[in-house]
Coordinates of N, CA and C in Angstrom, one line a residue:
X1 N 0.9 -1.2 0.0 CA 0.0 0.0 0.0 C 0.9 1.2 0.0
X2 N 0.7 2.1 -1.0 CA 1.6 3.3 -1.1 C 1.5 4.3 0.1
X3 N 0.4 4.4 0.7 CA 0.2 5.3 1.9 C -0.4 4.6 3.0
X4 N 0.2 4.5 4.2 CA -0.3 3.9 5.3 C 0.1 4.6 6.6
X5 N -0.5 4.2 7.7 CA -0.2 4.9 9.0 C -0.3 3.9 10.1
X6 N 0.3 4.2 11.2 CA 0.3 3.5 12.5 C 0.1 4.5 13.6
X7 N -0.8 4.3 14.5 CA -1.0 5.2 15.6 C -0.4 4.5 16.9
X8 N 0.6 5.2 17.5 CA 1.2 4.7 18.7 C 0.7 5.5 19.9
X9 N -0.4 5.0 20.5 CA -1.0 5.8 21.6 C -0.1 6.1 22.8
X10 N 0.8 5.1 23.1 CA 1.7 5.2 24.2 C 2.7 6.4 24.0
X11 N 3.2 6.5 22.7 CA 4.1 7.6 22.4 C 3.4 8.9 21.9
X12 N 2.1 8.8 21.8 CA 1.2 9.9 21.2 C 1.8 10.3 19.9
X13 N 1.9 9.3 19.0 CA 2.6 9.6 17.7 C 1.8 8.9 16.6
X14 N 1.6 9.6 15.5 CA 1.1 9.0 14.2 C 2.3 8.9 13.3
X15 N 2.6 7.6 12.8 CA 3.6 7.4 11.9 C 3.0 7.0 10.6
X16 N 3.2 7.9 9.6 CA 2.7 7.7 8.2 C 3.8 7.4 7.3
X17 N 3.5 6.5 6.4 CA 4.6 6.0 5.5 C 4.0 6.1 4.0
X18 N 4.8 6.7 3.2 CA 4.5 6.8 1.7 C 5.6 6.0 1.0
X19 N 5.2 5.2 0.0 CA 6.2 4.4 -0.7 C 5.7 4.2 -2.1
X20 N 6.6 3.9 -3.0 CA 6.3 3.6 -4.4 C 5.7 4.9 -5.1
X21 N 4.7 4.6 -5.9 CA 4.0 5.7 -6.6 C 2.9 6.2 -5.7
X22 N 2.8 7.5 -5.4 CA 1.8 8.0 -4.5 C 0.9 8.9 -5.3
X23 N -0.4 8.7 -5.3 CA -1.4 9.5 -6.0 C -2.2 10.4 -5.1
X24 N -2.9 11.3 -5.7 CA -3.8 12.2 -5.0 C -4.8 11.5 -4.2
X25 N -5.4 10.5 -4.9 CA -6.5 9.7 -4.3 C -6.0 9.0 -3.0
X26 N -4.8 8.5 -3.0 CA -4.2 7.8 -1.9 C -3.9 8.7 -0.7
X27 N -3.5 9.9 -1.0 CA -3.2 10.9 0.0 C -4.5 11.4 0.6
X28 N -5.5 11.6 -0.2 CA -6.8 12.0 0.4 C -7.4 10.9 1.2
X29 N -7.3 9.7 0.8 CA -7.9 8.6 1.5 C -7.1 8.4 2.8
X30 N -5.8 8.5 2.8 CA -5.0 8.5 4.1 C -5.6 9.5 5.1
X31 N -5.8 10.7 4.6 CA -6.2 11.8 5.5 C -7.6 11.5 6.0
X32 N -8.5 11.0 5.1 CA -9.9 10.7 5.5 C -9.9 9.6 6.6
X33 N -9.2 8.5 6.3 CA -9.1 7.4 7.2 C -8.5 7.7 8.5
X34 N -7.4 8.5 8.5 CA -6.8 8.9 9.8 C -7.6 9.7 10.6
X35 N -8.2 10.7 10.0 CA -9.0 11.7 10.8 C -10.3 11.0 11.5
X36 N -10.7 9.9 10.9 CA -11.9 9.2 11.4 C -11.5 8.0 12.3
X37 N -10.3 7.7 12.4 CA -9.8 6.5 13.2 C -10.1 6.8 14.6
X38 N -10.8 5.9 15.3 CA -11.1 6.1 16.7 C -9.9 6.3 17.6
X39 N -8.7 5.8 17.2 CA -7.5 5.9 18.0 C -6.8 7.2 17.7
X40 N -7.2 8.0 16.7 CA -6.5 9.2 16.4 C -6.9 10.3 17.4
X41 N -5.8 11.1 17.8 CA -6.0 12.2 18.7 C -5.3 13.4 18.0
X42 N -6.0 14.5 17.7 CA -5.4 15.6 17.0 C -4.2 16.2 17.7
X43 N -4.0 15.9 18.9 CA -2.8 16.5 19.6 C -1.6 15.6 19.5
X44 N -1.7 14.4 18.9 CA -0.6 13.5 18.7 C 0.4 14.1 17.6
X45 N 1.7 13.9 17.9 CA 2.7 14.3 16.9 C 2.6 13.4 15.7
X46 N 3.2 13.8 14.6 CA 3.2 13.0 13.4 C 4.6 13.0 12.7
X47 N 5.0 11.8 12.3 CA 6.2 11.6 11.5 C 5.8 11.0 10.2
X48 N 6.1 11.6 9.1 CA 5.7 11.2 7.7 C 7.0 10.7 7.0
X49 N 7.1 9.4 6.7 CA 8.3 8.9 6.1 C 8.1 8.8 4.6
X50 N 8.8 9.6 3.9 CA 8.7 9.6 2.4 C 9.9 8.9 1.7
X51 N 10.7 8.2 2.5 CA 12.0 7.7 2.0 C 11.8 6.6 0.9
X52 N 10.6 5.9 0.9 CA 10.3 4.9 -0.1 C 9.6 5.4 -1.3
X53 N 9.4 6.7 -1.4 CA 8.6 7.2 -2.6 C 9.5 7.2 -3.8
X54 N 8.9 6.6 -4.9 CA 9.6 6.6 -6.2 C 9.0 7.6 -7.2
X55 N 7.7 7.9 -7.0 CA 7.0 8.8 -7.9 C 5.9 9.4 -7.1
X56 N 5.7 10.7 -7.3 CA 4.6 11.5 -6.7 C 3.7 12.1 -7.7
X57 N 2.5 11.6 -7.8 CA 1.5 12.1 -8.7 C 0.4 12.9 -8.0
X58 N 0.9 13.9 -7.3 CA 0.1 14.8 -6.5 C 0.4 16.3 -7.0
X59 N -0.6 16.9 -7.5 CA -0.4 18.3 -8.0 C -0.5 19.4 -7.0
X60 N -0.1 20.6 -7.4 CA -0.1 21.7 -6.4 C -1.5 22.0 -5.9
X61 N -2.5 21.8 -6.7 CA -3.9 22.1 -6.3 C -4.3 21.2 -5.1
X62 N -3.9 20.0 -5.2 CA -4.2 19.0 -4.0 C -3.3 19.4 -2.8
X63 N -2.1 19.7 -3.0 CA -1.2 20.2 -1.9 C -1.8 21.4 -1.2
X64 N -2.3 22.3 -2.0 CA -3.0 23.5 -1.4 C -4.2 23.1 -0.6
X65 N -5.0 22.3 -1.2 CA -6.3 21.9 -0.6 C -6.0 21.1 0.7
X66 N -5.1 20.2 0.7 CA -4.9 19.4 2.0 C -4.2 20.2 3.0
X67 N -3.4 21.2 2.6 CA -2.7 22.0 3.6 C -3.6 22.9 4.3
X68 N -4.7 23.2 3.8 CA -5.7 24.1 4.4 C -6.8 23.3 5.2
X69 N -6.8 22.0 4.9 CA -7.8 21.1 5.6 C -7.1 20.3 6.7
X70 N -6.8 21.0 7.8 CA -6.0 20.5 8.8 C -6.9 19.8 9.9
X71 N -6.5 18.6 10.3 CA -7.2 18.0 11.4 C -6.3 17.7 12.6
X72 N -5.0 18.1 12.5 CA -4.1 18.1 13.7 C -4.3 19.4 14.4
X73 N -4.2 19.4 15.7 CA -4.4 20.6 16.5 C -3.2 21.6 16.2
X74 N -3.5 22.9 16.1 CA -2.5 23.9 15.9 C -1.4 23.7 16.9
X75 N -0.1 23.9 16.4 CA 1.0 23.8 17.3 C 1.6 22.4 17.5
X76 N 0.8 21.4 17.0 CA 1.2 20.0 17.1 C 2.4 19.8 16.2
X77 N 3.5 19.2 16.7 CA 4.7 19.0 16.0 C 4.6 17.8 15.0
X78 N 4.9 18.1 13.7 CA 4.9 17.2 12.7 C 6.2 17.3 11.8
X79 N 6.6 16.2 11.2 CA 7.8 16.2 10.4 C 7.8 15.2 9.3
X80 N 8.3 15.7 8.2 CA 8.5 14.8 7.0 C 10.0 14.4 6.9
X81 N 10.2 13.1 6.5 CA 11.5 12.7 6.1 C 11.5 12.4 4.6
X82 N 12.3 13.2 3.9 CA 12.3 13.1 2.4 C 13.8 13.0 2.0
X83 N 14.0 12.0 1.1 CA 15.4 11.8 0.7 C 15.6 12.1 -0.8
X84 N 14.6 12.5 -1.5 CA 14.8 13.0 -2.9 C 14.2 14.4 -3.1
X85 N 14.6 15.0 -4.1 CA 14.3 16.4 -4.3 C 12.8 16.7 -4.5
X86 N 12.1 15.8 -5.2 CA 10.7 15.9 -5.5 C 9.9 15.8 -4.2
X87 N 10.2 14.8 -3.4 CA 9.5 14.6 -2.1 C 9.8 15.8 -1.2
X88 N 11.0 16.2 -1.2 CA 11.4 17.3 -0.3 C 10.6 18.6 -0.7
X89 N 10.6 18.9 -2.0 CA 10.0 20.1 -2.5 C 8.5 20.1 -2.2
X90 N 7.8 19.0 -2.5 CA 6.3 18.9 -2.2 C 6.1 19.0 -0.7
X91 N 6.9 18.4 0.1 CA 6.7 18.4 1.6 C 6.9 19.9 2.1
X92 N 7.9 20.6 1.5 CA 8.1 22.0 1.9 C 7.0 22.9 1.5
X93 N 6.4 22.6 0.3 CA 5.3 23.4 -0.2 C 4.1 23.2 0.8
X94 N 3.8 21.9 1.1 CA 2.8 21.6 2.1 C 3.0 22.3 3.4
X95 N 4.2 22.2 3.9 CA 4.5 22.7 5.2 C 4.4 24.2 5.3
X96 N 4.8 24.9 4.3 CA 4.7 26.4 4.2 C 3.3 26.8 4.2
X97 N 2.5 26.1 3.4 CA 1.0 26.5 3.3 C 0.3 26.1 4.6
X98 N 0.6 25.0 5.2 CA 0.0 24.6 6.4 C 0.4 25.4 7.6
X99 N 1.6 25.9 7.6 CA 2.0 26.8 8.8 C 1.2 28.0 8.9
X100 N 0.6 28.5 7.8 CA -0.3 29.6 7.8 C -1.6 29.3 8.6
X101 N -1.9 28.0 8.8 CA -3.0 27.6 9.6 C -2.7 27.2 11.0
X102 N -1.4 27.5 11.4 CA -1.0 27.3 12.8 C -0.3 25.9 13.0
X103 N 0.0 25.2 11.9 CA 0.7 24.0 12.0 C 2.2 24.1 12.2
X104 N 2.8 23.2 12.8 CA 4.3 23.2 13.0 C 4.8 22.0 12.3
X105 N 5.5 22.2 11.2 CA 5.9 21.1 10.3 C 7.3 21.4 9.9
X106 N 8.2 20.4 10.1 CA 9.5 20.4 9.6 C 9.7 19.4 8.5
X107 N 10.7 19.7 7.6 CA 11.0 18.7 6.6 C 12.5 18.4 6.6

């Protein structure tokens, strides 16, 4: 599965993993599923691992939309791990736009 997550309640952490070819549909489905998961808490920190991504089929319109549709509490620490230029660039674009909504995101 190109986009998945694990919630560690003990560490108050959401660990999301992106791998292979990642599409807009998969990113939106990840967000929808995560926000409705009964174990999810909006104050949990998040670590997004993009090290396994080989291709990203997510446009800037989707990045803009999901960066404004935040379901983590403002100020909650979140971080992307990106090892290639495309993943790094899209993660930075998302982070910059989301920070305008009070999000704290590092790449």
